[in-house]
Tab-separated table of C-alpha atoms in Angstrom:
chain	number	residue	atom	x	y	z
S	24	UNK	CA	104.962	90.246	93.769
S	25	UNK	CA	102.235	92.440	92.401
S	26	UNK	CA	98.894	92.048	90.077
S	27	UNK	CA	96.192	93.961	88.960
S	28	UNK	CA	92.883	92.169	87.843
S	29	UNK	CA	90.128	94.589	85.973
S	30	UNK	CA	87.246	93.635	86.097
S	31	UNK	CA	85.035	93.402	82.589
S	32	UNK	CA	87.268	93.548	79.544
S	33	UNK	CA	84.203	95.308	77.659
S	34	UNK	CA	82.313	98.264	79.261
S	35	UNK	CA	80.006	99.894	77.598
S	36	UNK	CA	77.882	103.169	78.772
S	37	UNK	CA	75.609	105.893	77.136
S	38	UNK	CA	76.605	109.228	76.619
S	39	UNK	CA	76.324	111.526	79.267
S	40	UNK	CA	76.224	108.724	81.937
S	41	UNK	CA	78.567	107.765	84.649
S	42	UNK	CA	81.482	105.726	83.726
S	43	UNK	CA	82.569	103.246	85.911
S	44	UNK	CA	85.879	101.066	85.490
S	45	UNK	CA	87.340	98.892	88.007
S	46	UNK	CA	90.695	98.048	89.321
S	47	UNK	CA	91.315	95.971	92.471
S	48	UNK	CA	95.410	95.144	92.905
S	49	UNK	CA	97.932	92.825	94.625
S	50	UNK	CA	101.484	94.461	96.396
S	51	UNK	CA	103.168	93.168	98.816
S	52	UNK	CA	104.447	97.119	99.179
S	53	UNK	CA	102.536	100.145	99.439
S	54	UNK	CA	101.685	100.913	96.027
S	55	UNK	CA	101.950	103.454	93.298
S	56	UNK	CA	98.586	103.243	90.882
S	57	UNK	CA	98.173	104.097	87.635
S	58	UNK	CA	95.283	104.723	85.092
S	59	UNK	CA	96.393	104.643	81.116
S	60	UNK	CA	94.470	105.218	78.042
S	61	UNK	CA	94.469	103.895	74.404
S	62	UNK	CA	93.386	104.871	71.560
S	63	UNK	CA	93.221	102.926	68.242
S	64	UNK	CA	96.412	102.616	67.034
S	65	UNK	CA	98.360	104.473	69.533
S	66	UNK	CA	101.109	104.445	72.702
S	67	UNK	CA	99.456	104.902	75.864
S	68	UNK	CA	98.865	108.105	77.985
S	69	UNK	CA	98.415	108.832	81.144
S	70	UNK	CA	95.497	109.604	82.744
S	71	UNK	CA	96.617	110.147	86.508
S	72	UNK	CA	98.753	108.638	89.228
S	73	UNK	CA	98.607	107.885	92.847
S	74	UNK	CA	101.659	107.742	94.943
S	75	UNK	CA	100.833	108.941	98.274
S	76	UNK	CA	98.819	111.594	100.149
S	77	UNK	CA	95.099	112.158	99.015
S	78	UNK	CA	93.227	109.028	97.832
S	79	UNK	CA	91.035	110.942	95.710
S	80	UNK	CA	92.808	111.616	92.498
S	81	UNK	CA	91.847	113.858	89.609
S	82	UNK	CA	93.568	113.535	86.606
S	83	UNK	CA	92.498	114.886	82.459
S	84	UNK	CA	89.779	114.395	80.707
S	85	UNK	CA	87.397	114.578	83.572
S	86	UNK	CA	88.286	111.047	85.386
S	87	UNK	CA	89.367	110.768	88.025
S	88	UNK	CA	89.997	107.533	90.879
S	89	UNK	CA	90.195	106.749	94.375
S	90	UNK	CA	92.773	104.402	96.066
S	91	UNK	CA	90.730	102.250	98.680
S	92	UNK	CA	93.628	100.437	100.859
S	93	UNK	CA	90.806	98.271	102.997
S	94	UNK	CA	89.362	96.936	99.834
S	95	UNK	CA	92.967	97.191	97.594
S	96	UNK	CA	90.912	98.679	94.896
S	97	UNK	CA	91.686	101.996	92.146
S	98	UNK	CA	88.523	101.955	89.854
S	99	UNK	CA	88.682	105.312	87.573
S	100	UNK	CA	85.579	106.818	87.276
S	101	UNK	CA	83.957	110.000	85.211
S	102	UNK	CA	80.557	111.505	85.839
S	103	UNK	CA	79.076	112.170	82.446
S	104	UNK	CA	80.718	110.113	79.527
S	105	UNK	CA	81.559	111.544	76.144
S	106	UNK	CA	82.098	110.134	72.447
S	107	UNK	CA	85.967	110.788	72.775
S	108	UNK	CA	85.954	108.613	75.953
S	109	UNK	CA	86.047	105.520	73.721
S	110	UNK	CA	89.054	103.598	74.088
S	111	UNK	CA	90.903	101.036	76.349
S	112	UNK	CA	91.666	101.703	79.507
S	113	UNK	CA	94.714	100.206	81.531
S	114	UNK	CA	95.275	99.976	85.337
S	115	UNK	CA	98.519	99.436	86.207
S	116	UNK	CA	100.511	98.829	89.894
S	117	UNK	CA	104.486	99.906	90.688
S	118	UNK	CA	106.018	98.975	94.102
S	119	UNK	CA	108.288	101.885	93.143
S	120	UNK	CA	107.695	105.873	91.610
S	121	UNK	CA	107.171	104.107	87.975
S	122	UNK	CA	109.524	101.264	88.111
S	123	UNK	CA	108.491	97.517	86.991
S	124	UNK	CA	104.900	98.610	86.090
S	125	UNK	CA	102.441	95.991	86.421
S	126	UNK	CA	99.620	96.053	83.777
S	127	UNK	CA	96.090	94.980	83.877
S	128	UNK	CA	94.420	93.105	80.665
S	129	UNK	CA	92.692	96.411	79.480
S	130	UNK	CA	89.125	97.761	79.410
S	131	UNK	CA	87.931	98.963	76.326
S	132	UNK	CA	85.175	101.486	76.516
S	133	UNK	CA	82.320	102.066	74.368
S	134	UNK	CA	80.210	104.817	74.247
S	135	UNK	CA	76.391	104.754	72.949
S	136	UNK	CA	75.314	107.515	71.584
G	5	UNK	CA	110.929	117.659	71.544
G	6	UNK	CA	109.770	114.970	69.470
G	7	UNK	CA	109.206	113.017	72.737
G	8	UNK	CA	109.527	108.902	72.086
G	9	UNK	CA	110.204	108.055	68.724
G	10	UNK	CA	110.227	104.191	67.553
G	11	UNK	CA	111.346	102.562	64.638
G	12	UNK	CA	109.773	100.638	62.691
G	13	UNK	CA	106.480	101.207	63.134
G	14	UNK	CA	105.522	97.445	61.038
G	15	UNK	CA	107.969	94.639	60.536
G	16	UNK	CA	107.423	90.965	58.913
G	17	UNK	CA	110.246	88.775	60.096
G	18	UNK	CA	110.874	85.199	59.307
G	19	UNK	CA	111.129	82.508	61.952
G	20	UNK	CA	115.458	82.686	63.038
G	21	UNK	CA	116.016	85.991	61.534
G	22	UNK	CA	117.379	88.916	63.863
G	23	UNK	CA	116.423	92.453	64.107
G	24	UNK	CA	116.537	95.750	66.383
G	25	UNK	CA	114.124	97.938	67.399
G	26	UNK	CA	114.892	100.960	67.967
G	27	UNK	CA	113.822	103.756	70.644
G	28	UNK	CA	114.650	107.257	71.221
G	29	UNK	CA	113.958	109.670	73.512
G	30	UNK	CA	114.751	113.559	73.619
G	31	UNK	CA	113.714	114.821	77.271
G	32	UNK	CA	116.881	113.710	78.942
G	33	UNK	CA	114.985	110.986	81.099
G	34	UNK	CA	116.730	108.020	83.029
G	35	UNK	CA	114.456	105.545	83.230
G	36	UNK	CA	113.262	103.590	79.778
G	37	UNK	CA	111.429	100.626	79.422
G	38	UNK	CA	110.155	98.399	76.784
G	39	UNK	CA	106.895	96.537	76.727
G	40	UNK	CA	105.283	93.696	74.343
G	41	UNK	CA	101.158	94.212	73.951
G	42	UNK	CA	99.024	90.784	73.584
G	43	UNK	CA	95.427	90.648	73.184
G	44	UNK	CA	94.026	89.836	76.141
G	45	UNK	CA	97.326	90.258	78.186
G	46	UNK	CA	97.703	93.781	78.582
G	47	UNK	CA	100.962	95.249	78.619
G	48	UNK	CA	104.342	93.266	79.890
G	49	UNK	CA	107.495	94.289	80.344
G	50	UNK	CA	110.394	93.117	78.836
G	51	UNK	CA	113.446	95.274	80.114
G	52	UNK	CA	114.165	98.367	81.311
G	53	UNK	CA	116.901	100.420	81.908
G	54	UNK	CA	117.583	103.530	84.729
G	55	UNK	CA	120.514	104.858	83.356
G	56	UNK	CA	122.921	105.051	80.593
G	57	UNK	CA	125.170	101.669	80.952
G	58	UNK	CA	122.085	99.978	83.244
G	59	UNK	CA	119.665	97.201	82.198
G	60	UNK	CA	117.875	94.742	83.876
G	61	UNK	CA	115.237	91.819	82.912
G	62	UNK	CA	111.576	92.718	83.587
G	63	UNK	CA	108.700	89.757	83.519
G	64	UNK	CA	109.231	88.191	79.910
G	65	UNK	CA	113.513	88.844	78.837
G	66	UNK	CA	113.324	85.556	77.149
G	67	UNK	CA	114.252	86.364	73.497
G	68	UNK	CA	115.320	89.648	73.831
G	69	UNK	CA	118.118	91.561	74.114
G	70	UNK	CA	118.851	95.284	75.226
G	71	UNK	CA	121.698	97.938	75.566
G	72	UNK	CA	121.678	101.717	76.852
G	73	UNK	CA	125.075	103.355	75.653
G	74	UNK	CA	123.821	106.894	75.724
G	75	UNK	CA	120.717	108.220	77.411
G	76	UNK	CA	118.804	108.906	74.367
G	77	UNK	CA	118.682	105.686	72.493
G	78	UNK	CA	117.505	102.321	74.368
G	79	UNK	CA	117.400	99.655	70.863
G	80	UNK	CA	116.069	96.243	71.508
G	81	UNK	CA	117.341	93.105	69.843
G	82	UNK	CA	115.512	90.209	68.685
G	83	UNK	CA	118.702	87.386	68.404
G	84	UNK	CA	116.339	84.783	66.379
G	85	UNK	CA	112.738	85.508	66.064
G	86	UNK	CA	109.954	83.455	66.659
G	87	UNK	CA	106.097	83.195	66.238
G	88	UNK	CA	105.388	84.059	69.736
G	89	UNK	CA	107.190	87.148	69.556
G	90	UNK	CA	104.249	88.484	67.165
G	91	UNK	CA	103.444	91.990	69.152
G	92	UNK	CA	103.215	95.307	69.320
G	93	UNK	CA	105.956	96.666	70.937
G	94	UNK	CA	106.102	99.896	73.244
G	95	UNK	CA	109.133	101.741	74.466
G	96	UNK	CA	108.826	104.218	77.316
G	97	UNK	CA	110.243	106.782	79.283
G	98	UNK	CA	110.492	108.836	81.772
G	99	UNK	CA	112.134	111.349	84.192
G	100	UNK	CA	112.615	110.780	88.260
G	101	UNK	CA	111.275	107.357	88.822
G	102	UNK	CA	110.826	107.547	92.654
G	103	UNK	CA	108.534	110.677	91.845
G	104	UNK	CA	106.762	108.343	89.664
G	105	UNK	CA	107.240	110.958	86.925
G	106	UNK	CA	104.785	110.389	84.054
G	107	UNK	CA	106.062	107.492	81.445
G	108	UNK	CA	106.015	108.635	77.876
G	109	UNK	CA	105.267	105.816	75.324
G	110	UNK	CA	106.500	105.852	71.933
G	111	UNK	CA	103.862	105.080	69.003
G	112	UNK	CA	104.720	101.253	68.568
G	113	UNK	CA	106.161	98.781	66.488
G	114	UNK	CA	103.673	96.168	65.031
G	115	UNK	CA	105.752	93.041	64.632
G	116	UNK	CA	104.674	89.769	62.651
G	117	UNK	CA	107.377	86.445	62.572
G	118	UNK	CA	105.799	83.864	60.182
């Protein structure tokens, strides 16, 4: 069985400052991670991936997230926020390459200008 | 390549009447999935499919039926609609799943059952 739990359904952060969303997950497997985005009125896209190899994972936009094994945590982070950050944010856990993805409630981000 | 194409994007059902959703995909992938959106819930997935002639339940099947006679198309079939299946629906796809090749989701369909 796998979960994913995010932590804070609403996040909100200036512009320019550090973003900050966090993941922490449940596999009885080693896992695959995921990081999706949403915006209004739209599928989702992905943002980047872990499967194995580095922890440290860069993916578009300017995010980026590290898989933490001791602590079983994926938060997704970016240095210096922009407007066109704001949207919701998914984790998500696979105990196989994409198969059976496990979704976390969201995050939706908010941006102050 | 159009990439994954749903239709409808909005449907109003009434409670016991059927419908099909349907899903496309032109990048030759395997692996499709759908998903129902809740507030508050996230994404869940309904069933998904890693080949033409395969299916197989994911966490909430109850409701919902599925085929995959070609590789393109993946419909899904609502046999009598309900209230809880009010949703946004989300078909995906994508190419080697053990690579964990990046899922593709279609636009959605915004489904109301009164």
């Amino acid at each position: 069985a796998q979960s994913v739990t995010q932590l804070g359904s609403h996040v909100s952060v200036s512009e320019g400052a550090l973003v900050l969303l966090r993941c922490n997950y449940s596999s009885s497997v080693p896992p695959y991670l995921f990081w999706y985005v949403q915006y209004p009125n739209q599928g989702l896209q992905l943002l980047l991936k872990y499967t194995t190899g580095a922890t440290l994972v860069k993916g578009i936009n300017g995010f980026e997230a590290e898989f933490k094994k001791s602590e079983t945590s994926f938060h997704l982070t970016k240095p210096s926020a922009h407007m066109s950050d704001a949207a919701e944010y998914f984790c998500a856990v696979s105990p196989f390459g994409n198969e059976k993805l496990t979704f976390g409630t969201g995050t939706r981000l908010t941006i102050i200008p | 390549n159009a990439g994954v194409t749903q239709t409808p994007k909005f449907q109003v059902l009434k409670t016991g009447q059927s419908m099909t959703l349907q899903c496309a995909q032109d990048m030759n992938h395997e692996y499709m999935s759908w998903y129902r959106q809740d507030p508050g819930m996230g994404l869940r997935l309904i069933h998904y499919s890693v080949g033409a002639g395969i299916t197989d339940q994911g966490e909430v099947p109850n409701g919902y039926n599925v085929s995959r006679s070609t590789t393109e198309d993946f419909p899904l079939r609502l046999l009598s609609a309900a209230p809880s299946q009010t949703s946004v629906y989300f078909c995906a796809s994508s190419g080697r799943r053990e690579d964990a090749d990046t899922q593709y989701f279609g636009p959605g369909t915004r489904l109301t059952v009164l």
